[in-house]
mmCIF file of C-alpha atoms in Angstrom:
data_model
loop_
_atom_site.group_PDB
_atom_site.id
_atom_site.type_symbol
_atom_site.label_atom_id
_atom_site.label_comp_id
_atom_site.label_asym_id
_atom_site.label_seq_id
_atom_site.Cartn_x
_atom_site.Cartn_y
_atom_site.Cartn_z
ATOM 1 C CA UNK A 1 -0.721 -7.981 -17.285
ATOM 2 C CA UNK A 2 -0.690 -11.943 -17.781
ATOM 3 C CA UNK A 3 -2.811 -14.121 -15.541
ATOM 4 C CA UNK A 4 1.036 -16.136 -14.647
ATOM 5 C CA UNK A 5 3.732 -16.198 -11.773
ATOM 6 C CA UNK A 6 7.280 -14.938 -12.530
ATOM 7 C CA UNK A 7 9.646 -16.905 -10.277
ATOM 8 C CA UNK A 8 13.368 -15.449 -10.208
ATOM 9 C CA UNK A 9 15.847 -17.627 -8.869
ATOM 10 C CA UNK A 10 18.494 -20.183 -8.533
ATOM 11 C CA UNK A 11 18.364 -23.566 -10.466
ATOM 12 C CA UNK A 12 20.955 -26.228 -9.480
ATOM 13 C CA UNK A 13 21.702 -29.780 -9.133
ATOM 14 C CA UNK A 14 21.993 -31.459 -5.703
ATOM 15 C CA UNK A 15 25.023 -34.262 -5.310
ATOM 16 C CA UNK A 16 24.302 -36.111 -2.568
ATOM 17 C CA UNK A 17 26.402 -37.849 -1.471
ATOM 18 C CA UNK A 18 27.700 -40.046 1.343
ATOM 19 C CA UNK A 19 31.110 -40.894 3.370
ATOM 20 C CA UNK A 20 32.622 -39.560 -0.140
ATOM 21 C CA UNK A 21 30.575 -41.694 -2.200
ATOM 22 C CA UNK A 22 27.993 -39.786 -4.511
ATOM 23 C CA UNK A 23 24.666 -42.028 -4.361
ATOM 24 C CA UNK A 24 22.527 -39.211 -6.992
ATOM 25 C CA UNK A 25 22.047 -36.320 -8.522
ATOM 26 C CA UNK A 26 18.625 -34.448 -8.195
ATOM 27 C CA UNK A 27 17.417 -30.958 -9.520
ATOM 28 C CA UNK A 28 16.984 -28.603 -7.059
ATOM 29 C CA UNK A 29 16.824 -24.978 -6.240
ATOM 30 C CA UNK A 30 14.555 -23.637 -3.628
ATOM 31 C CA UNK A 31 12.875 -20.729 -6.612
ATOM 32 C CA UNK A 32 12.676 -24.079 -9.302
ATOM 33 C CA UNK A 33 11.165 -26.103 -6.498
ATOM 34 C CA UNK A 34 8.107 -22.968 -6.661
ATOM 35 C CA UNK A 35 8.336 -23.075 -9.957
ATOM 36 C CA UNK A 36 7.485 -26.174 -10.523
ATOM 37 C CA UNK A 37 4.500 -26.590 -7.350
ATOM 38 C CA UNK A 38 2.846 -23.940 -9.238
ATOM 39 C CA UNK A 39 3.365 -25.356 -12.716
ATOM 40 C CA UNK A 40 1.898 -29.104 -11.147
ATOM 41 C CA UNK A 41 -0.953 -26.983 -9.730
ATOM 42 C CA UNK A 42 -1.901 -25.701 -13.674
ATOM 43 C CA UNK A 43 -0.751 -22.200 -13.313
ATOM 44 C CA UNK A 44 0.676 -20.560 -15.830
ATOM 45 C CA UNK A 45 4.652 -20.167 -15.027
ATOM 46 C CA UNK A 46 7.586 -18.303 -16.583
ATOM 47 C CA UNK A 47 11.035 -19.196 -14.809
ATOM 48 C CA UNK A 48 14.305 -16.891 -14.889
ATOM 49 C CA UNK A 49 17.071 -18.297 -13.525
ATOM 50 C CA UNK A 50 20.838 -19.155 -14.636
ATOM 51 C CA UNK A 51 22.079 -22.261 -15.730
ATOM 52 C CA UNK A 52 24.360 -23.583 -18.700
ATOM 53 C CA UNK A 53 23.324 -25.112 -21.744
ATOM 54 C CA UNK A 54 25.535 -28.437 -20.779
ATOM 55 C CA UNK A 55 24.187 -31.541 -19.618
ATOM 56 C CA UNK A 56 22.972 -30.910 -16.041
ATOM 57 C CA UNK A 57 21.324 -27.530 -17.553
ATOM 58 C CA UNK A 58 19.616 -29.401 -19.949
ATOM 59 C CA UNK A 59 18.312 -31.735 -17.421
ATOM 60 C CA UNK A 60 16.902 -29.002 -15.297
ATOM 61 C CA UNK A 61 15.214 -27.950 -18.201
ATOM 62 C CA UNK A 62 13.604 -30.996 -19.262
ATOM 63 C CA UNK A 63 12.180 -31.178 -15.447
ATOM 64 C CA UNK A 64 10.509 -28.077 -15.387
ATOM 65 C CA UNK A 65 9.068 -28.260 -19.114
ATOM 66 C CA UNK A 66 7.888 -31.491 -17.848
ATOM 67 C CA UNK A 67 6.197 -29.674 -15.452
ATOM 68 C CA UNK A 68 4.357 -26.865 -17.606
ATOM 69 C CA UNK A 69 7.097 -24.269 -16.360
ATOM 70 C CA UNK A 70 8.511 -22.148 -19.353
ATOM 71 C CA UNK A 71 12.432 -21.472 -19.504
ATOM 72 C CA UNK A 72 12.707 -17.575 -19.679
ATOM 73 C CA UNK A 73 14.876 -16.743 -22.477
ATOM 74 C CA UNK A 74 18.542 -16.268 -21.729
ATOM 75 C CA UNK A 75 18.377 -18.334 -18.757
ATOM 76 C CA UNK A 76 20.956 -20.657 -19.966
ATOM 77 C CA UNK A 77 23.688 -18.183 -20.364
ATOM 78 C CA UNK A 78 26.038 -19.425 -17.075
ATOM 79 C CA UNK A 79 29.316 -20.906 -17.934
ATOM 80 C CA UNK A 80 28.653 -24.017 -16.067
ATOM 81 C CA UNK A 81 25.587 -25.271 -14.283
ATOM 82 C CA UNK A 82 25.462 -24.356 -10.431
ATOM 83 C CA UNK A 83 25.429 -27.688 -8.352
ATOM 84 C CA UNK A 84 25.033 -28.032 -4.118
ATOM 85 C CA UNK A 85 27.327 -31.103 -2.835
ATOM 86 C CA UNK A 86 25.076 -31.975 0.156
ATOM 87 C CA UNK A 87 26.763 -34.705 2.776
ATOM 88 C CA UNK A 88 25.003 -36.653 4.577
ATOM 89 C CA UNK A 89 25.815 -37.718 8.062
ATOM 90 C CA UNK A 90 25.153 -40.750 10.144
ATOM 91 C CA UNK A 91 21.862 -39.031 11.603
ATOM 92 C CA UNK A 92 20.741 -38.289 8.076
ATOM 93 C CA UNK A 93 21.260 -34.699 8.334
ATOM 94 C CA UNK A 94 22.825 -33.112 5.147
ATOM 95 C CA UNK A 95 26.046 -30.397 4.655
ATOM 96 C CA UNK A 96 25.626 -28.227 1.515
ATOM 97 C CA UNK A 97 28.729 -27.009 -0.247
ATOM 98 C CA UNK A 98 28.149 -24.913 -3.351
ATOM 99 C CA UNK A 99 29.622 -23.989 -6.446
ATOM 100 C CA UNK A 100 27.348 -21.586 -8.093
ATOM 101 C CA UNK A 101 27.323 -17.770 -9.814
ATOM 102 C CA UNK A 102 24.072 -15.886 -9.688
ATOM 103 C CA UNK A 103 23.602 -13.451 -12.020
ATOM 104 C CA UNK A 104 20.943 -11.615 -14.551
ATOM 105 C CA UNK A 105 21.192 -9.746 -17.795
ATOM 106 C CA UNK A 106 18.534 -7.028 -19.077
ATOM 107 C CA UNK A 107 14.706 -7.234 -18.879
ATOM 108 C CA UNK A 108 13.028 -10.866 -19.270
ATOM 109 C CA UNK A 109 11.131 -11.469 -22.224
ATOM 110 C CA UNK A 110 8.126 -11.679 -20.632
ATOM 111 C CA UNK A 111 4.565 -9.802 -20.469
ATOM 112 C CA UNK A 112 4.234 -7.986 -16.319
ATOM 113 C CA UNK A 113 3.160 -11.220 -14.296
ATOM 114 C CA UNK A 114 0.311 -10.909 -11.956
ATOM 115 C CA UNK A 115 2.705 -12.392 -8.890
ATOM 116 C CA UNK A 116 6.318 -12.529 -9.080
ATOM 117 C CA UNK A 117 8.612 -14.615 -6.462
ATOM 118 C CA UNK A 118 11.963 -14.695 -5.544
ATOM 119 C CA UNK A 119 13.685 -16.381 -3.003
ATOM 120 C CA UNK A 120 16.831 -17.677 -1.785
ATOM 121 C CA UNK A 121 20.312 -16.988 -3.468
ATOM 122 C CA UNK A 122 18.860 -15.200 -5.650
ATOM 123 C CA UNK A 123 18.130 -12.556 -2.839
ATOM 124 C CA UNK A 124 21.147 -12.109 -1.563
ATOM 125 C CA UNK A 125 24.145 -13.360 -3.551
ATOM 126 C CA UNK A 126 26.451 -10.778 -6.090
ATOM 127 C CA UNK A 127 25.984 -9.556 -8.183
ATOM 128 C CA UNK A 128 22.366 -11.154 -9.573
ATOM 129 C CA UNK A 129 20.451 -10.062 -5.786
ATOM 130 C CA UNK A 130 21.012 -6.640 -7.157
ATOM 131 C CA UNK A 131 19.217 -7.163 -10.671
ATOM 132 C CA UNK A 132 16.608 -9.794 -8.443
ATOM 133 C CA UNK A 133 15.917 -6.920 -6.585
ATOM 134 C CA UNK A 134 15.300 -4.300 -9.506
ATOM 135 C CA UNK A 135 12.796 -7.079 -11.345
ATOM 136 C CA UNK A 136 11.251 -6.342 -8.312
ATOM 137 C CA UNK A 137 10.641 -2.853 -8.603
ATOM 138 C CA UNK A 138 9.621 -3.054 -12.086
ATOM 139 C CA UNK A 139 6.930 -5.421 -11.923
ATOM 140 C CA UNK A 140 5.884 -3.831 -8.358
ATOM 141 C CA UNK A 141 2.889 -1.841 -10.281
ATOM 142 C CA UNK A 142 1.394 -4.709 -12.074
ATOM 143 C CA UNK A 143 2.496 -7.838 -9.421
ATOM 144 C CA UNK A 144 2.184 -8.976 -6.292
ATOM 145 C CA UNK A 145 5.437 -9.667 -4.931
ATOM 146 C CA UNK A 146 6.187 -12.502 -2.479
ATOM 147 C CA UNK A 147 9.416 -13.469 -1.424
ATOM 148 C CA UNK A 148 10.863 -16.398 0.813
ATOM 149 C CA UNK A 149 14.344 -15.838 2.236
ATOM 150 C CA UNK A 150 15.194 -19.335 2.907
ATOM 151 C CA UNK A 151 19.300 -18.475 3.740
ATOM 152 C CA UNK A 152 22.024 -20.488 3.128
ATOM 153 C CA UNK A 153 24.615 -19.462 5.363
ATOM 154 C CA UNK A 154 27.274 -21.436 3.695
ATOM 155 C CA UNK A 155 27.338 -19.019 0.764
ATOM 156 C CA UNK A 156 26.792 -15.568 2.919
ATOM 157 C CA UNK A 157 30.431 -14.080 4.102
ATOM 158 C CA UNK A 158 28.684 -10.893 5.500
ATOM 159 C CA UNK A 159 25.817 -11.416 7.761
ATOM 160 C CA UNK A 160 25.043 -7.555 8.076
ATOM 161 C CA UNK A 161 25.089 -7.281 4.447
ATOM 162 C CA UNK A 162 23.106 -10.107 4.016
ATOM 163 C CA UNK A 163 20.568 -9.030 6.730
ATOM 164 C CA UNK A 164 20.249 -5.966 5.385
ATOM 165 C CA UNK A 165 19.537 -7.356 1.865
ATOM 166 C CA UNK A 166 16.745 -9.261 3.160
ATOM 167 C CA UNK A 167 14.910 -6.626 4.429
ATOM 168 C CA UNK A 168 14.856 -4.680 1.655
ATOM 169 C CA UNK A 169 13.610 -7.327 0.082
ATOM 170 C CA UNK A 170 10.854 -7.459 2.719
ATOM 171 C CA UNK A 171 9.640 -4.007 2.510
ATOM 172 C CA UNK A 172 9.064 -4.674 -1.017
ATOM 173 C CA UNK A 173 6.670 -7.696 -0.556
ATOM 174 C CA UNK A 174 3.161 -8.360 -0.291
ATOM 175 C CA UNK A 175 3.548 -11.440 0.926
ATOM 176 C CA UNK A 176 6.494 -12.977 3.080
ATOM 177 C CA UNK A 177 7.449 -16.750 4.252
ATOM 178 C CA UNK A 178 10.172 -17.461 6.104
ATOM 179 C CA UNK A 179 11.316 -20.779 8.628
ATOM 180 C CA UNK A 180 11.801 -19.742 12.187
ATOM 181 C CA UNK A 181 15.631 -21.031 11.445
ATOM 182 C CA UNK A 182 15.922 -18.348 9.071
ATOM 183 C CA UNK A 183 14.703 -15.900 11.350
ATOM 184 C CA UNK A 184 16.704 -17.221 13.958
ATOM 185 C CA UNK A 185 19.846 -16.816 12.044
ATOM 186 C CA UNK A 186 18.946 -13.212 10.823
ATOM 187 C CA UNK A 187 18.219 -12.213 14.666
ATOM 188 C CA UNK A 188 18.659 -14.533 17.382
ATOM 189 C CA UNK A 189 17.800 -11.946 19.726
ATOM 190 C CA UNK A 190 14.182 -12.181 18.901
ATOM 191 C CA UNK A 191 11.263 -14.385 18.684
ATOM 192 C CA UNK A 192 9.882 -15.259 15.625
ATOM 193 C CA UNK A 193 6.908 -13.644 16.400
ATOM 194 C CA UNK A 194 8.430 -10.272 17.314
ATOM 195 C CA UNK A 195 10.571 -10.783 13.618
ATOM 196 C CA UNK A 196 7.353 -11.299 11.764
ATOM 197 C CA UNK A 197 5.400 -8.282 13.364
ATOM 198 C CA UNK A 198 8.688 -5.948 12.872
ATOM 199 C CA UNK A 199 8.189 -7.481 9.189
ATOM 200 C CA UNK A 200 4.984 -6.783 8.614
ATOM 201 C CA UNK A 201 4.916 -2.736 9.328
ATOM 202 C CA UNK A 202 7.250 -2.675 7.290
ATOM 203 C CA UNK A 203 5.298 -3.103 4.480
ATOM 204 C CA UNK A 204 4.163 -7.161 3.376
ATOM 205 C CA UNK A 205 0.285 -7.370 3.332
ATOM 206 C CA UNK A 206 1.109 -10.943 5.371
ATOM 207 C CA UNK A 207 4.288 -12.372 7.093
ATOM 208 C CA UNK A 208 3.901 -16.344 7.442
ATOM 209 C CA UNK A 209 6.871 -18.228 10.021
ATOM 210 C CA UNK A 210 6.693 -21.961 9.183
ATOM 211 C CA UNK A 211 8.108 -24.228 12.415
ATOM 212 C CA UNK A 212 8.222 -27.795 11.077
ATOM 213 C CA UNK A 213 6.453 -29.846 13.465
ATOM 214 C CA UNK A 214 5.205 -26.890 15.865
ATOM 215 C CA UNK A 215 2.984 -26.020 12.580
ATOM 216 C CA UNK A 216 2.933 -22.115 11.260
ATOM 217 C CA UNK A 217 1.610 -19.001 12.025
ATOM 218 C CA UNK A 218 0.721 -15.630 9.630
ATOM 219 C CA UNK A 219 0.642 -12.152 10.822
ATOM 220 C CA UNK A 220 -1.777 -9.571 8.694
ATOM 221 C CA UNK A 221 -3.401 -6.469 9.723
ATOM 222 C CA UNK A 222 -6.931 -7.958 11.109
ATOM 223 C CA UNK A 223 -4.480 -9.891 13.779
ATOM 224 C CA UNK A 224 -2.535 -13.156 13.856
ATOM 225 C CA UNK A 225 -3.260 -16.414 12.876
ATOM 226 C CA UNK A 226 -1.873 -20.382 13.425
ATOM 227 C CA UNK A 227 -1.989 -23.484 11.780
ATOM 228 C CA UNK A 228 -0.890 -27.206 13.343
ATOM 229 C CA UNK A 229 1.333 -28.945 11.350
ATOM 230 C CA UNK A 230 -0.601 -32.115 9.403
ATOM 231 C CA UNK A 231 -0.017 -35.307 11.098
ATOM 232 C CA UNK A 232 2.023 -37.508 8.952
ATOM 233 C CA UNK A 233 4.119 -39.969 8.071
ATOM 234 C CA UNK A 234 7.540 -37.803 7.477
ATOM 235 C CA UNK A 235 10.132 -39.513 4.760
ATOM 236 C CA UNK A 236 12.148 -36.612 4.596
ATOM 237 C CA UNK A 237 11.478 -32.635 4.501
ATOM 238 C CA UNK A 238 13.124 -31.984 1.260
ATOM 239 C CA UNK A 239 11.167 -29.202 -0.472
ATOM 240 C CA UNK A 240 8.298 -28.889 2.742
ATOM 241 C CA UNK A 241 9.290 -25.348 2.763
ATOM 242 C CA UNK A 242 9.199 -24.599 -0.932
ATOM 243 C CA UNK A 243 5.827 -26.249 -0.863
ATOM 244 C CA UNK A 244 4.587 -23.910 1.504
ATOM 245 C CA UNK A 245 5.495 -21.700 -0.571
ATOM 246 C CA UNK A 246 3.613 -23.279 -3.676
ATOM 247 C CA UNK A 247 0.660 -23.645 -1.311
ATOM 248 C CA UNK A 248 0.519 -20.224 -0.420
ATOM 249 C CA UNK A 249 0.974 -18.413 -3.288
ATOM 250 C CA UNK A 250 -1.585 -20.583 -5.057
ATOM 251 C CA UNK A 251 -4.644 -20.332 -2.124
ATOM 252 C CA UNK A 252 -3.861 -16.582 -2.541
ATOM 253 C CA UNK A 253 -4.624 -16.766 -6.360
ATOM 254 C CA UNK A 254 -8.083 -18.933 -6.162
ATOM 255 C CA UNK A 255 -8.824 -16.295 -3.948
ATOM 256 C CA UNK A 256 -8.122 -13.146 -6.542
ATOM 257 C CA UNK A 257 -6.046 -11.705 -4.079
ATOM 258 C CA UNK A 258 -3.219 -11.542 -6.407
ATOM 259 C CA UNK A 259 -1.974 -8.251 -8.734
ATOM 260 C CA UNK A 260 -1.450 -4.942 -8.098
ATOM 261 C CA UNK A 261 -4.875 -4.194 -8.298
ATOM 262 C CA UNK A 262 -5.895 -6.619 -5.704
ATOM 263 C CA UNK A 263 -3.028 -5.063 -3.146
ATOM 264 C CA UNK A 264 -5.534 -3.309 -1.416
ATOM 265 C CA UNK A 265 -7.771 -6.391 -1.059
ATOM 266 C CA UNK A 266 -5.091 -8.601 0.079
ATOM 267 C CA UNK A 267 -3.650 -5.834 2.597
ATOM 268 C CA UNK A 268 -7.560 -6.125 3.775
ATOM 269 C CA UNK A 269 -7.372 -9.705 4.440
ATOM 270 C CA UNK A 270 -9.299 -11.459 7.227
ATOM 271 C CA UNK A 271 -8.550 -13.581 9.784
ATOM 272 C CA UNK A 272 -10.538 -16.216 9.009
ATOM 273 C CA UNK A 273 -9.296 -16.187 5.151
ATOM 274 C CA UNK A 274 -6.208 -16.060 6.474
ATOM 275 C CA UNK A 275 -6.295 -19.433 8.297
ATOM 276 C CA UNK A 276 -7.704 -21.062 5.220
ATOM 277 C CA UNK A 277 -5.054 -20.174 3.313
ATOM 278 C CA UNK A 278 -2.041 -21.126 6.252
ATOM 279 C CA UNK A 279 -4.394 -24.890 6.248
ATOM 280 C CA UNK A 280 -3.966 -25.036 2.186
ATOM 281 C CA UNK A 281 0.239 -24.414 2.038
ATOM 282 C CA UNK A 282 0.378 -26.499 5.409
ATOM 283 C CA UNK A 283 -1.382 -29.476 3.139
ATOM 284 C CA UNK A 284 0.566 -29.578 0.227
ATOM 285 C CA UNK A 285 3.826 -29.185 2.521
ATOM 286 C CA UNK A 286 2.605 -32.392 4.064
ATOM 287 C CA UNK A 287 1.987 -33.966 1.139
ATOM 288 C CA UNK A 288 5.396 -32.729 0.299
ATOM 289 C CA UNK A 289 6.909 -34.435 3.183
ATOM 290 C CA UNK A 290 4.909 -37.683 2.817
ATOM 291 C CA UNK A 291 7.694 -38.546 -0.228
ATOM 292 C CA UNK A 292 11.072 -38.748 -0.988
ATOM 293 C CA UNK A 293 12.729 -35.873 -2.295
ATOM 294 C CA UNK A 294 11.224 -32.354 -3.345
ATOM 295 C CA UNK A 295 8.257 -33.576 -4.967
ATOM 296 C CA UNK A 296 5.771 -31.511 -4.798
ATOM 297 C CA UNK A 297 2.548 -32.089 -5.866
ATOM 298 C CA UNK A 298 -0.260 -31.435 -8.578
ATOM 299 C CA UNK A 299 -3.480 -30.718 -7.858
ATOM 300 C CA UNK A 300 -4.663 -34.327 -7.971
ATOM 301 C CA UNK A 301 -2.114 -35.570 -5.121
ATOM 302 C CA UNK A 302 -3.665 -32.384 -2.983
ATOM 303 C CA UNK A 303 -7.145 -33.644 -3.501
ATOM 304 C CA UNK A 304 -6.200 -37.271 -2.613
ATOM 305 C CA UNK A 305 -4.147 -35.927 0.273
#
């Protein structure tokens, strides 16, 4: 087992644009946004995902080299690099339409990872969710798993299907982050906190429900736990989610509560650890949120924040 994250998921290019007009193109990808936050924070980082070797591909590859993240081999094997078309509206708000194909090929050329992510797309889209999903297994033994659904209902034709995708997904988590609009979308007849205890027996050491403004809250064994949300000055929430994420998965590791051998310690977690650890991904998602774009940041923007 390596001391580095595996993080399986979509890579794309965002085209934002604007009554028609396209005003950029940004890398995105809600997996390459976690690869990257980890990468920025010094840990080691291997990234499978599927883009083309044409000049947006390249481009996401340059950004997350640039960011200490290494490429898993035969990630650039897609005929064309996946982009999002996101429209923005008068109130700012944006419309994602994608073109993208999300799938994986044999066993990644990489040593068993002592946390692997996935997220996203990547969890539910055919035919790669099925392959996501068996990395999963795999890597189980060695890894700890942690998994943000983050849906995209634009790209989901089957909500049952999708549904029942994520919660396979869950069961095979240690940890679990999700936005209460996610859980809302999943099962609008409950409350996020009934989702996230229903999630936790069935199997995630911790279940965290991020609620923007209204802060967070974490459900583990030893009880429940919340977070307020930072005060700050908000520029957009590109990314605030994703560095949660970051945040979370990288408290988790200063506190060697991460690899298979450490499930039993992180299943054991306390309350009190618990909080510090909702406090850490709640700062670097207001860092996050303090700048344009997904930017996430390294270790020197947290300790400035």
């Amino acid at each position: 087992m390596t001391n580095r994250a595996l993080v399986i998921g979509e890579a794309l290019i965002d085209i934002v644009q604007r009554d028609g007009q396209v005003l950029g193109e940004h890398v995105g990808g809600s997996p390459l946004n976690v690869a990257v936050g980890l990468g920025r924070l010094d840990r080691g980082v291997d990234f499978l995902t599927h883009i083309a070797d044409d000049e947006r591909g390249r481009r996401i590859v340059e950004y997350v080299e640039a960011s200490g993240v290494r490429l898993v081999p035969g990630s650039t094997s897609a005929a064309r690099t996946p982009t999002a078309a996101a429209s923005i509206d008068e109130n700012g708000a944006a419309t994602y339409t994608f073109d993208i194909e999300w799938q994986l090929s044999g066993t990644p050329e990489v040593a068993p990872p002592l946390v692997a992510h996935t997220g996203s797309i990547a969890g539910f889209l055919d035919p790669g969710c099925l392959a996501t999903a068996a990395l999963l297994d795999a890597y189980r033994l060695a890894a700890t798993i942690t998994f943000d659904p983050n849906v995209r209902p634009a790209l989901i034709e089957d909500h049952d299907q999708a549904v029942d995708r994520i919660n396979r997904l869950v069961e095979k988590a240690d940890v679990v982050k999700a936005s209460d609009e996610d859980l809302h979308w999943i099962d609008p007849t409950r409350t996020p906190e009934q989702m996230a205890t229903a999630w936790q027996s069935l199997g995630p050491s911790i279940v965290v429900v991020t609620m923007g403004g209204d802060g967070s809250f974490a459900v583990c064994a030893a009880g429940t736990v919340r977070v307020a949300a930072r005060p700050v000055e908000v520029v957009d929430t590109v990314g605030a989610g994703d560095s949660f994420m970051t945040g979370l998965i990288d408290a988790l590791w200063s506190l060697d509560l991460l690899g298979g051998d450490r499930r039993a310690d992180l299943a054991r977690i306390d309350v009190d650890a618990l909080e510090g650890v909702l406090r850490a991904a709640a700062h670097a998602s207001a860092v996050t949120v303090a700048r344009a774009g997904a930017d996430l940041p390294d270790r020197a923007a947290l300790q400035l924040g």
